[in-house]
Amino acid sequence: MELDKIKGSITPIITPFQGNDVDYDAYAVLVERQISEGSHGVLVNGTTAEPSTLTLDERNKLVDIAIEVANKRVPVVAQTGSQNLADTLILTEHANKAGADALLVVTPYYIRPPQRGLVAYYLEVCSRTDLPMMIYHIPGRTAINVTLDTVVQIR
């Protein structure tokens, strides 16, 4: 995917449930609706999808469904960050192999790593993929601020 295609309105999609299970059929309908209504792309496992409450398998299956439904009509951005590097790498590898167009990687939440830890975290993730990657900077949720100096070091 050319980086210039990652623009405009790329909407985060919620995770629908039927009882205690993810409703994958309803999710496919939501993805299609975003595309048919003019979104420039879809974001899988963003904050509104509550990914921290999902298993790795559930998160990966949502990525698969979004890629299948989008069928290259719009970019699919997969949020692959987690609270630990091991899970982030599993999610990133899956999104990469599945055909995501870009990554959004949240800062590890709850653990408040130092800035040097954030640099190491993001560099390790970047070393595992050639996909464009955005740092998902939401200090209100992660309890850590990614400083401009840290972004410069990652760059």
Tab-separated table of C-alpha atoms in Angstrom:
chain	number	residue	atom	x	y	z
A	1	MET	CA	0.000	0.000	0.000
A	2	GLU	CA	1.280	3.405	-0.891
A	3	LEU	CA	1.531	5.652	2.144
A	4	ASP	CA	-0.406	8.427	0.392
A	5	LYS	CA	-3.503	6.197	0.467
A	6	ILE	CA	-3.537	6.349	4.282
A	7	LYS	CA	-5.534	9.560	4.573
A	8	GLY	CA	-8.976	10.973	5.099
A	9	SER	CA	-11.550	9.379	7.351
A	10	ILE	CA	-10.312	6.016	8.625
A	11	THR	CA	-12.952	4.956	11.060
A	12	PRO	CA	-12.428	2.758	14.115
A	13	ILE	CA	-14.963	-0.047	14.249
A	14	ILE	CA	-16.564	-1.324	17.436
A	15	THR	CA	-16.575	-5.006	18.326
A	16	PRO	CA	-20.147	-6.319	18.363
A	17	PHE	CA	-21.084	-9.170	20.672
A	18	GLN	CA	-23.808	-11.784	20.703
A	19	GLY	CA	-23.989	-12.924	24.297
A	20	ASN	CA	-20.422	-13.558	25.428
A	21	ASP	CA	-19.019	-14.102	21.946
A	22	VAL	CA	-17.748	-11.734	19.292
A	23	ASP	CA	-20.362	-11.450	16.545
A	24	TYR	CA	-18.120	-11.763	13.505
A	25	ASP	CA	-21.019	-11.624	11.043
A	26	ALA	CA	-22.190	-8.306	12.499
A	27	TYR	CA	-18.587	-7.067	12.388
A	28	ALA	CA	-18.380	-7.821	8.655
A	29	VAL	CA	-21.586	-5.822	8.145
A	30	LEU	CA	-20.083	-2.878	10.066
A	31	VAL	CA	-16.928	-2.944	7.952
A	32	GLU	CA	-18.967	-3.009	4.744
A	33	ARG	CA	-21.156	-0.166	5.957
A	34	GLN	CA	-18.143	2.037	6.700
A	35	ILE	CA	-16.815	1.428	3.207
A	36	SER	CA	-20.149	1.855	1.412
A	37	GLU	CA	-20.813	5.102	3.312
A	38	GLY	CA	-17.539	6.617	2.106
A	39	SER	CA	-14.902	5.993	4.744
A	40	HIS	CA	-11.399	6.161	3.292
A	41	GLY	CA	-10.315	3.148	5.348
A	42	VAL	CA	-11.121	1.090	8.408
A	43	LEU	CA	-9.308	0.792	11.711
A	44	VAL	CA	-9.419	-2.605	13.385
A	45	ASN	CA	-8.989	-2.960	17.159
A	46	GLY	CA	-8.911	0.730	17.961
A	47	THR	CA	-9.873	1.880	21.447
A	48	THR	CA	-13.615	1.819	20.693
A	49	ALA	CA	-13.255	-1.874	19.816
A	50	GLU	CA	-12.075	-2.524	23.394
A	51	PRO	CA	-9.160	-4.724	22.281
A	52	SER	CA	-7.815	-5.125	25.811
A	53	THR	CA	-10.910	-7.234	26.560
A	54	LEU	CA	-10.389	-9.509	23.551
A	55	THR	CA	-8.149	-12.535	23.145
A	56	LEU	CA	-5.315	-12.461	20.631
A	57	ASP	CA	-7.254	-14.895	18.449
A	58	GLU	CA	-10.342	-12.659	18.508
A	59	ARG	CA	-8.285	-9.597	17.608
A	60	ASN	CA	-6.572	-11.450	14.776
A	61	LYS	CA	-9.870	-12.756	13.416
A	62	LEU	CA	-11.256	-9.205	13.319
A	63	VAL	CA	-8.228	-8.181	11.249
A	64	ASP	CA	-8.836	-11.096	8.876
A	65	ILE	CA	-12.503	-10.197	8.436
A	66	ALA	CA	-11.789	-6.518	7.808
A	67	ILE	CA	-9.181	-7.377	5.168
A	68	GLU	CA	-11.527	-9.848	3.488
A	69	VAL	CA	-14.501	-7.473	3.459
A	70	ALA	CA	-12.456	-4.447	2.359
A	71	ASN	CA	-10.991	-6.503	-0.475
A	72	LYS	CA	-8.460	-3.748	-1.259
A	73	ARG	CA	-11.193	-1.141	-1.826
A	74	VAL	CA	-9.888	0.889	1.131
A	75	PRO	CA	-6.863	0.530	3.408
A	76	VAL	CA	-7.145	-1.562	6.554
A	77	VAL	CA	-5.193	-0.242	9.520
A	78	ALA	CA	-4.665	-2.786	12.294
A	79	GLN	CA	-4.065	-1.590	15.830
A	80	THR	CA	-1.636	-4.240	17.060
A	81	GLY	CA	-0.364	-2.749	20.304
A	82	SER	CA	-0.879	-4.394	23.650
A	83	GLN	CA	0.342	-3.997	27.186
A	84	ASN	CA	3.305	-6.257	26.518
A	85	LEU	CA	5.799	-6.657	23.715
A	86	ALA	CA	5.186	-10.386	23.198
A	87	ASP	CA	1.481	-9.896	22.426
A	88	THR	CA	2.229	-6.832	20.300
A	89	LEU	CA	4.646	-8.859	18.183
A	90	ILE	CA	2.134	-11.706	17.741
A	91	LEU	CA	-0.578	-9.269	16.655
A	92	THR	CA	1.814	-7.353	14.387
A	93	GLU	CA	3.070	-10.515	12.698
A	94	HIS	CA	-0.489	-11.650	12.056
A	95	ALA	CA	-1.584	-8.285	10.618
A	96	ASN	CA	1.512	-8.207	8.444
A	97	LYS	CA	0.934	-11.711	7.032
A	98	ALA	CA	-2.830	-11.220	6.700
A	99	GLY	CA	-2.395	-8.227	4.424
A	100	ALA	CA	-3.072	-5.155	6.551
A	101	ASP	CA	-2.060	-1.909	4.899
A	102	ALA	CA	-0.724	-0.100	7.963
A	103	LEU	CA	-0.327	-0.486	11.701
A	104	LEU	CA	-1.388	1.624	14.630
A	105	VAL	CA	0.547	0.606	17.730
A	106	VAL	CA	-0.540	1.828	21.128
A	107	THR	CA	1.980	2.596	23.834
A	108	PRO	CA	2.050	-0.251	26.382
A	109	TYR	CA	-0.654	0.573	28.888
A	110	TYR	CA	-0.718	0.317	32.676
A	111	ILE	CA	3.014	-0.317	33.059
A	112	ARG	CA	4.303	3.211	32.342
A	113	PRO	CA	7.649	2.366	30.716
A	114	PRO	CA	10.418	4.976	30.667
A	115	GLN	CA	11.078	6.794	27.414
A	116	ARG	CA	14.071	4.545	26.620
A	117	GLY	CA	11.705	1.571	27.003
A	118	LEU	CA	9.280	3.107	24.524
A	119	VAL	CA	12.091	3.593	22.034
A	120	ALA	CA	13.124	-0.064	22.402
A	121	TYR	CA	9.485	-1.226	22.163
A	122	TYR	CA	8.694	0.664	18.970
A	123	LEU	CA	12.018	-0.148	17.318
A	124	GLU	CA	11.463	-3.850	17.978
A	125	VAL	CA	7.979	-3.666	16.449
A	126	CYS	CA	9.329	-1.746	13.437
A	127	SER	CA	12.034	-4.368	12.918
A	128	ARG	CA	9.320	-7.014	12.396
A	129	THR	CA	7.393	-5.327	9.570
A	130	ASP	CA	7.728	-3.120	6.529
A	131	LEU	CA	4.220	-1.733	6.946
A	132	PRO	CA	3.755	1.952	7.712
A	133	MET	CA	3.292	2.343	11.456
A	134	MET	CA	1.662	5.071	13.490
A	135	ILE	CA	2.269	5.553	17.196
A	136	TYR	CA	-1.089	5.520	18.953
A	137	HIS	CA	-0.510	8.239	21.506
A	138	ILE	CA	-3.338	8.284	24.050
A	139	PRO	CA	-1.783	9.232	27.401
A	140	GLY	CA	-5.197	9.383	29.059
A	141	ARG	CA	-5.493	5.623	28.525
A	142	THR	CA	-1.858	4.541	28.750
A	143	ALA	CA	-0.772	6.795	31.638
A	144	ILE	CA	2.432	7.656	29.740
A	145	ASN	CA	3.367	10.500	27.436
A	146	VAL	CA	5.486	9.779	24.374
A	147	THR	CA	7.789	12.789	24.196
A	148	LEU	CA	8.921	14.470	21.000
A	149	ASP	CA	12.515	13.392	21.771
A	150	THR	CA	11.327	9.784	21.950
A	151	VAL	CA	9.555	10.076	18.586
A	152	VAL	CA	12.730	11.539	17.073
A	153	GLN	CA	14.761	8.587	18.407
A	154	ILE	CA	12.257	6.108	17.015
A	155	ARG	CA	12.259	7.839	13.643
